[in-house]
Tab-separated table of C-alpha atoms and ligand atoms in Angstrom:
chain	number	residue	atom	x	y	z
C	6	UNK	CA	34.024	22.993	-4.650
C	7	UNK	CA	35.130	24.245	-1.232
C	8	UNK	CA	38.481	22.503	-0.930
C	9	UNK	CA	41.029	23.552	1.726
C	10	UNK	CA	43.762	25.590	0.094
C	11	UNK	CA	46.597	23.244	1.039
C	12	UNK	CA	45.290	20.417	-1.135
C	13	UNK	CA	46.655	19.846	-4.624
C	14	UNK	CA	43.931	20.089	-7.280
C	15	UNK	CA	43.926	19.014	-10.898
C	16	UNK	CA	41.786	20.728	-13.536
C	17	UNK	CA	39.733	18.701	-16.007
C	18	UNK	CA	39.350	19.624	-19.671
C	19	UNK	CA	35.751	20.667	-18.825
C	20	UNK	CA	37.092	23.273	-16.373
C	21	UNK	CA	36.030	21.466	-13.172
C	22	UNK	CA	38.606	20.550	-10.514
C	23	UNK	CA	39.362	17.397	-8.531
C	24	UNK	CA	41.489	16.978	-5.392
C	25	UNK	CA	44.534	15.034	-6.586
C	26	UNK	CA	44.558	12.978	-3.410
C	27	UNK	CA	41.425	10.886	-2.916
C	28	UNK	CA	40.247	7.961	-0.814
C	29	UNK	CA	39.296	4.621	-2.412
C	30	UNK	CA	36.702	2.350	-0.831
C	31	UNK	CA	36.902	-0.784	-2.971
C	32	UNK	CA	36.939	-3.892	-0.802
C	33	UNK	CA	35.898	-2.086	2.388
C	34	UNK	CA	33.098	-4.080	3.983
C	35	UNK	CA	29.849	-2.130	4.319
C	36	UNK	CA	30.042	-2.211	8.122
C	37	UNK	CA	33.545	-0.706	8.074
C	38	UNK	CA	32.944	1.871	5.349
C	39	UNK	CA	31.349	4.736	7.266
C	40	UNK	CA	34.121	4.682	9.890
C	41	UNK	CA	36.895	4.566	7.280
C	42	UNK	CA	35.392	7.390	5.226
C	43	UNK	CA	34.783	9.509	8.333
C	44	UNK	CA	38.424	8.991	9.340
C	45	UNK	CA	39.433	10.106	5.862
C	46	UNK	CA	37.251	13.237	6.112
C	47	UNK	CA	38.593	14.011	9.623
C	48	UNK	CA	42.110	13.688	8.193
C	49	UNK	CA	41.328	16.167	5.426
C	50	UNK	CA	40.518	14.035	2.370
C	51	UNK	CA	37.777	15.680	0.321
C	52	UNK	CA	37.539	13.155	-2.519
C	53	UNK	CA	35.992	9.678	-2.293
C	54	UNK	CA	36.111	7.056	-5.032
C	55	UNK	CA	33.266	4.547	-4.929
C	56	UNK	CA	31.342	2.346	-7.383
C	57	UNK	CA	28.160	0.323	-7.610
C	58	UNK	CA	30.146	-2.911	-7.487
C	59	UNK	CA	31.819	-1.971	-4.181
C	60	UNK	CA	28.407	-2.374	-2.573
C	61	UNK	CA	29.072	0.317	-0.003
C	62	UNK	CA	27.543	3.433	-1.596
C	63	UNK	CA	24.893	3.628	1.124
C	64	UNK	CA	27.594	3.701	3.814
C	65	UNK	CA	29.627	6.284	1.912
C	66	UNK	CA	26.409	8.327	1.852
C	67	UNK	CA	26.037	7.937	5.634
C	68	UNK	CA	29.595	9.169	6.125
C	69	UNK	CA	28.862	12.184	3.929
C	70	UNK	CA	25.755	12.937	5.946
C	71	UNK	CA	27.381	12.453	9.375
C	72	UNK	CA	30.654	14.214	8.598
C	73	UNK	CA	29.391	17.735	9.197
C	74	UNK	CA	30.683	18.649	5.746
C	75	UNK	CA	28.423	20.080	3.083
C	76	UNK	CA	27.950	18.256	-0.198
C	77	UNK	CA	29.954	20.981	-1.965
C	78	UNK	CA	32.911	20.267	0.345
C	79	UNK	CA	33.444	16.792	-1.073
C	80	UNK	CA	34.221	15.371	-4.509
C	81	UNK	CA	32.434	12.039	-5.083
C	82	UNK	CA	33.183	9.630	-7.918
C	83	UNK	CA	30.835	6.798	-8.872
C	84	UNK	CA	31.116	4.112	-11.554
C	85	UNK	CA	28.718	2.374	-13.898
C	86	UNK	CA	29.005	-1.380	-13.443
C	87	UNK	CA	29.265	-3.752	-16.397
C	88	UNK	CA	25.826	-5.302	-16.038
C	89	UNK	CA	24.247	-1.822	-16.135
C	90	UNK	CA	25.799	-0.878	-19.465
C	91	UNK	CA	23.427	0.373	-22.170
C	92	UNK	CA	21.583	3.702	-22.497
C	93	UNK	CA	18.468	3.338	-20.348
C	94	UNK	CA	20.119	0.920	-17.915
C	95	UNK	CA	22.998	3.336	-17.346
C	96	UNK	CA	20.589	6.181	-16.586
C	97	UNK	CA	18.775	3.967	-14.085
C	98	UNK	CA	22.019	2.747	-12.494
C	99	UNK	CA	23.232	6.279	-11.904
C	100	UNK	CA	19.911	7.277	-10.358
C	101	UNK	CA	20.158	4.240	-8.060
C	102	UNK	CA	23.675	5.254	-7.007
C	103	UNK	CA	22.468	8.783	-6.254
C	104	UNK	CA	19.684	7.339	-4.131
C	105	UNK	CA	22.077	5.087	-2.186
C	106	UNK	CA	24.578	7.888	-1.708
C	107	UNK	CA	21.675	10.174	-0.777
C	108	UNK	CA	22.946	12.952	-2.970
C	109	UNK	CA	21.609	14.978	-5.884
C	110	UNK	CA	24.699	14.649	-8.031
C	111	UNK	CA	28.030	12.936	-8.539
C	112	UNK	CA	31.108	15.018	-9.231
C	113	UNK	CA	32.449	12.372	-11.580
C	114	UNK	CA	30.843	9.296	-13.138
C	115	UNK	CA	32.940	6.698	-14.942
C	116	UNK	CA	32.222	3.677	-17.104
C	117	UNK	CA	33.945	1.085	-14.904
C	118	UNK	CA	35.161	-1.241	-17.700
C	119	UNK	CA	34.767	-0.934	-21.472
C	120	UNK	CA	33.680	-4.576	-21.741
C	121	UNK	CA	34.048	-4.725	-25.542
C	122	UNK	CA	32.394	-8.155	-25.669
C	123	UNK	CA	29.178	-6.536	-24.445
C	124	UNK	CA	29.420	-3.944	-27.213
C	125	UNK	CA	27.552	-1.343	-25.168
C	126	UNK	CA	30.138	1.146	-24.006
C	127	UNK	CA	29.307	3.726	-26.690
C	128	UNK	CA	25.620	3.654	-25.710
C	129	UNK	CA	26.701	3.883	-22.079
C	130	UNK	CA	28.849	6.896	-22.944
C	131	UNK	CA	25.831	8.563	-24.563
C	132	UNK	CA	23.959	7.957	-21.300
C	133	UNK	CA	26.744	9.590	-19.302
C	134	UNK	CA	26.524	12.614	-21.602
C	135	UNK	CA	22.768	12.707	-20.979
C	136	UNK	CA	23.322	12.452	-17.202
C	137	UNK	CA	25.712	15.375	-17.399
C	138	UNK	CA	23.196	17.402	-19.384
C	139	UNK	CA	20.553	16.645	-16.751
C	140	UNK	CA	22.947	17.862	-14.020
C	141	UNK	CA	23.020	14.514	-12.241
C	142	UNK	CA	26.766	14.209	-12.784
C	143	UNK	CA	29.181	17.117	-13.151
C	144	UNK	CA	31.940	15.433	-15.152
C	145	UNK	CA	32.262	12.141	-17.001
C	146	UNK	CA	35.113	9.775	-17.714
C	147	UNK	CA	36.154	6.188	-18.241
C	148	UNK	CA	38.074	3.456	-16.507
C	149	UNK	CA	39.886	0.452	-17.940
C	150	UNK	CA	39.637	1.427	-21.599
C	151	UNK	CA	42.239	0.965	-24.309
C	152	UNK	CA	43.272	4.030	-26.295
C	153	UNK	CA	41.352	2.645	-29.285
C	154	UNK	CA	38.208	2.324	-27.166
C	155	UNK	CA	38.622	5.925	-26.001
C	156	UNK	CA	39.077	7.069	-29.594
C	157	UNK	CA	35.906	5.256	-30.620
C	158	UNK	CA	33.948	7.695	-28.400
C	159	UNK	CA	34.963	10.577	-30.696
C	160	UNK	CA	31.672	10.725	-32.652
C	161	UNK	CA	30.030	11.876	-29.389
C	162	UNK	CA	32.323	14.934	-29.469
C	163	UNK	CA	32.733	14.585	-25.702
C	164	UNK	CA	36.143	13.558	-24.408
C	165	UNK	CA	36.399	11.782	-21.041
C	166	UNK	CA	37.957	14.090	-18.453
C	167	UNK	CA	39.617	11.190	-16.631
C	168	UNK	CA	40.895	7.739	-17.431
C	169	UNK	CA	41.158	5.641	-14.259
C	170	UNK	CA	43.591	2.741	-14.730
C	171	UNK	CA	45.642	0.326	-12.682
C	172	UNK	CA	48.887	2.205	-12.094
C	173	UNK	CA	51.713	1.827	-9.587
C	174	UNK	CA	55.516	1.616	-9.798
C	175	UNK	CA	55.265	-2.027	-10.909
C	176	UNK	CA	52.818	-1.205	-13.714
C	177	UNK	CA	53.763	2.330	-14.606
C	178	UNK	CA	51.589	2.571	-17.746
C	179	UNK	CA	53.968	4.963	-19.508
C	180	UNK	CA	52.259	4.548	-22.881
C	181	UNK	CA	48.681	4.816	-21.611
C	182	UNK	CA	49.588	7.863	-19.524
C	183	UNK	CA	51.127	9.540	-22.580
C	184	UNK	CA	48.084	8.646	-24.720
C	185	UNK	CA	45.772	10.089	-22.070
C	186	UNK	CA	47.819	13.297	-21.853
C	187	UNK	CA	47.825	13.657	-25.664
C	188	UNK	CA	44.024	13.612	-25.552
C	189	UNK	CA	43.750	16.098	-22.667
C	190	UNK	CA	42.590	13.322	-20.321
C	191	UNK	CA	43.863	13.198	-16.737
C	192	UNK	CA	45.203	9.856	-15.539
C	193	UNK	CA	43.856	8.514	-12.258
C	194	UNK	CA	45.718	5.616	-10.638
C	195	UNK	CA	43.731	2.747	-9.176
C	196	UNK	CA	45.576	0.444	-6.798
C	197	UNK	CA	48.172	3.229	-6.511
C	198	UNK	CA	49.997	1.272	-3.805
C	199	UNK	CA	49.880	-1.931	-5.854
C	200	UNK	CA	47.436	-3.192	-3.223
C	201	UNK	CA	50.293	-3.056	-0.732
C	202	UNK	CA	51.966	-6.135	-2.226
C	203	UNK	CA	55.373	-4.704	-3.227
C	204	UNK	CA	55.377	-1.829	-0.817
C	205	UNK	CA	58.549	-3.122	0.862
C	206	UNK	CA	60.552	-3.095	-2.362
C	207	UNK	CA	64.240	-2.257	-1.545
C	208	UNK	CA	64.350	0.778	-3.839
C	209	UNK	CA	61.219	2.252	-2.252
C	210	UNK	CA	62.515	1.498	1.252
C	211	UNK	CA	65.854	3.212	0.482
C	212	UNK	CA	64.067	6.395	-0.630
C	213	UNK	CA	61.810	6.223	2.421
C	214	UNK	CA	64.879	5.983	4.678
C	215	UNK	CA	66.527	8.915	2.852
C	216	UNK	CA	63.531	11.168	3.591
C	217	UNK	CA	62.464	9.642	6.913
C	218	UNK	CA	58.999	8.769	5.589
C	219	UNK	CA	56.972	5.613	4.962
C	220	UNK	CA	57.187	3.445	1.860
C	221	UNK	CA	53.569	4.246	1.010
C	222	UNK	CA	54.302	7.981	1.217
C	223	UNK	CA	57.174	7.495	-1.246
C	224	UNK	CA	54.923	5.745	-3.755
C	225	UNK	CA	52.105	8.268	-3.386
C	226	UNK	CA	54.518	11.208	-3.688
C	227	UNK	CA	55.830	9.661	-6.930
C	228	UNK	CA	52.291	9.500	-8.317
C	229	UNK	CA	51.582	13.102	-7.375
C	230	UNK	CA	54.880	14.294	-8.882
C	231	UNK	CA	54.055	12.691	-12.230
C	232	UNK	CA	50.556	14.238	-12.216
C	233	UNK	CA	48.473	11.168	-11.417
C	234	UNK	CA	45.321	11.506	-9.365
C	235	UNK	CA	45.520	8.896	-6.564
C	236	UNK	CA	42.883	7.088	-4.508
C	237	UNK	CA	44.684	4.884	-1.959
C	238	UNK	CA	42.420	2.653	0.111
C	239	UNK	CA	42.963	1.755	3.764
C	240	UNK	CA	40.838	0.740	6.707
C	241	UNK	CA	43.691	1.528	9.107
C	242	UNK	CA	43.382	4.984	10.667
C	243	UNK	CA	47.133	5.462	11.029
C	244	UNK	CA	47.690	4.605	7.334
C	245	UNK	CA	44.772	6.788	6.193
C	246	UNK	CA	46.413	9.710	8.010
C	247	UNK	CA	49.990	8.969	6.903
C	248	UNK	CA	48.993	8.527	3.257
C	249	UNK	CA	47.374	11.966	3.293
C	250	UNK	CA	50.750	13.557	4.075
C	251	UNK	CA	52.210	12.480	0.722
C	252	UNK	CA	51.672	15.904	-0.933
C	253	UNK	CA	54.159	17.362	1.558
C	254	UNK	CA	56.925	15.008	0.353
C	255	UNK	CA	59.407	16.370	-2.183
C	256	UNK	CA	61.237	13.613	-4.013
C	257	UNK	CA	64.456	14.317	-5.904
C	258	UNK	CA	64.847	13.783	-9.631
C	259	UNK	CA	66.995	10.727	-8.837
C	260	UNK	CA	64.209	9.378	-6.605
C	261	UNK	CA	61.658	9.886	-9.383
C	262	UNK	CA	63.881	8.185	-11.924
C	263	UNK	CA	64.456	5.223	-9.607
C	264	UNK	CA	60.723	4.850	-8.948
C	265	UNK	CA	59.893	5.240	-12.628
C	266	UNK	CA	62.190	2.383	-13.591
C	267	UNK	CA	61.105	-0.375	-11.247
C	268	UNK	CA	60.826	-3.838	-12.834
C	269	UNK	CA	57.368	-4.124	-14.371
C	270	UNK	CA	55.149	-6.967	-13.183
C	271	UNK	CA	51.841	-8.590	-13.970
C	272	UNK	CA	48.600	-6.666	-13.761
C	273	UNK	CA	46.784	-7.107	-10.444
C	274	UNK	CA	43.423	-6.652	-12.154
C	275	UNK	CA	42.088	-7.283	-15.631
C	276	UNK	CA	43.440	-6.085	-18.962
C	277	UNK	CA	41.112	-3.627	-20.737
C	278	UNK	CA	42.224	-5.050	-24.092
C	279	UNK	CA	40.994	-8.481	-23.118
C	280	UNK	CA	37.683	-7.051	-22.166
C	281	UNK	CA	35.332	-9.191	-20.271
C	282	UNK	CA	37.031	-9.336	-16.902
C	283	UNK	CA	34.512	-7.829	-14.573
C	284	UNK	CA	31.913	-10.485	-15.234
C	285	UNK	CA	28.810	-10.204	-13.053
C	286	UNK	CA	29.527	-13.337	-11.083
C	287	UNK	CA	32.743	-11.795	-9.803
C	288	UNK	CA	30.921	-9.497	-7.488
C	289	UNK	CA	33.805	-8.909	-5.129
C	290	UNK	CA	37.485	-8.496	-5.605
C	291	UNK	CA	38.605	-11.782	-4.048
C	292	UNK	CA	36.481	-13.880	-6.365
C	293	UNK	CA	37.472	-11.569	-9.235
C	294	UNK	CA	41.138	-12.197	-8.501
C	295	UNK	CA	40.908	-15.903	-7.905
C	296	UNK	CA	39.002	-16.272	-11.147
C	297	UNK	CA	41.860	-14.706	-13.114
W	414	NAP	N1	38.491	1.334	-11.656
W	414	NAP	C1	38.806	0.133	-11.243
W	414	NAP	O1	38.632	-0.879	-11.943
W	414	NAP	C2	39.396	-0.039	-9.881
W	414	NAP	C3	39.959	-1.260	-9.513
W	414	NAP	C4	40.518	-1.375	-8.251
W	414	NAP	C5	40.525	-0.283	-7.393
W	414	NAP	N2	39.948	0.893	-7.772
W	414	NAP	C6	39.932	2.061	-6.853
W	414	NAP	O2	41.258	2.293	-6.394
W	414	NAP	C7	41.259	2.305	-4.965
W	414	NAP	C8	42.586	1.851	-4.417
W	414	NAP	O3	42.948	0.600	-4.956
W	414	NAP	P1	43.098	-0.722	-4.072
W	414	NAP	O4	42.213	-0.627	-2.903
W	414	NAP	O5	42.940	-1.864	-5.003
W	414	NAP	O6	44.621	-0.762	-3.672
W	414	NAP	P2	45.709	0.231	-3.000
W	414	NAP	O7	45.085	1.488	-2.566
W	414	NAP	O8	46.862	0.257	-3.920
W	414	NAP	O9	46.164	-0.625	-1.755
W	414	NAP	C9	45.304	-0.916	-0.687
W	414	NAP	C10	46.029	-1.906	0.215
W	414	NAP	O10	47.224	-1.298	0.709
W	414	NAP	C11	47.167	-1.255	2.134
W	414	NAP	N3	47.706	0.030	2.561
W	414	NAP	C12	47.116	1.248	2.449
W	414	NAP	N4	47.908	2.196	2.970
W	414	NAP	C13	49.036	1.570	3.405
W	414	NAP	C14	50.204	2.004	4.052
W	414	NAP	N5	50.391	3.292	4.352
W	414	NAP	N6	51.148	1.080	4.365
W	414	NAP	C15	50.957	-0.224	4.084
W	414	NAP	N7	49.864	-0.707	3.462
W	414	NAP	C16	48.907	0.186	3.133
W	414	NAP	C17	45.717	-1.443	2.531
W	414	NAP	O11	45.624	-2.127	3.758
W	414	NAP	P3	44.544	-1.754	4.921
W	414	NAP	O12	43.266	-1.368	4.272
W	414	NAP	O13	44.462	-3.059	5.669
W	414	NAP	O14	45.152	-0.667	5.742
W	414	NAP	C18	45.209	-2.313	1.386
W	414	NAP	O15	45.506	-3.676	1.640
W	414	NAP	C19	40.092	1.397	-4.632
W	414	NAP	O16	39.687	1.501	-3.296
W	414	NAP	C20	39.066	1.849	-5.633
W	414	NAP	O17	38.467	3.046	-5.186
W	414	NAP	C21	39.386	1.034	-9.000
């Protein structure tokens, strides 16, 4: 990848690299996606996190095409949706995503949810291995798995390079992060800002005031300091730009300890252990949430 030198990179167990700071597009309406992604590229982001279920892959593809960047300049993550799980269906779903994104390959392809009730995630994992062998995806990983579900992939002899999980100061996932690290799997934080809900927390605001930065920058700098890959989403140009400055923030040990000990709250999304939370009828996040 041709990533500007000032960007922090993390290295996967397969030797490939990923920009630690990415841009998430979940919940961005298709007609707002190209603009938001172009703003991210203009700002300097070189990593986009999308998924079939976000229904904006085509627009992410348009942004890639119209950005003036080459395909090798950008790291693109896609995700296999629940209803596409299975061997042949996963192969087809990935090919469809490539077509929508108008690209020959994905840098990273994840199983979006384990969905144990479906009982197909091992077959899906075999499909991801096949996709990697065919060169259609460079690296493969999982999202929203339990440690036991990850361990059940062992017969394939291929370890996910990434585990993408809900992770923010109010759900700090200490145990899952440690389990991932023990297995050589990088942790990627979804909803890294807690969807903006607790961003005005007093402890975060105090650290922001101490450094003269925004609350979101504090939270993102915490993630980066504890080695999480982050993919904050925003449709607001000013926020997209400000969030990207987080790697320049140096928090103190006291700051990190304060952020790492915030009161832990409820999950914003589903629990991988419970399984069947991304049911097909919940095709967007609002209905997904209200159904919880
Ligand atoms: N694997 C999974 O199951 C899964 C699940 C959920 C999300 N994800 C991925 O993770 C990405 C990020 O998660 P997310 O979108 O749920 O939540 P998030 O990034 O934690 O938060 C996004 C929210 O925070 C606001 N925001 C962003 N920057 C801000 C700032 N500087 N100050 C104040 N508010 C700010 C945004 O508002 P505006 O947009 O209005 O500016 C938006 O409402 C997604 O886009 C997706 O790529 C993956």
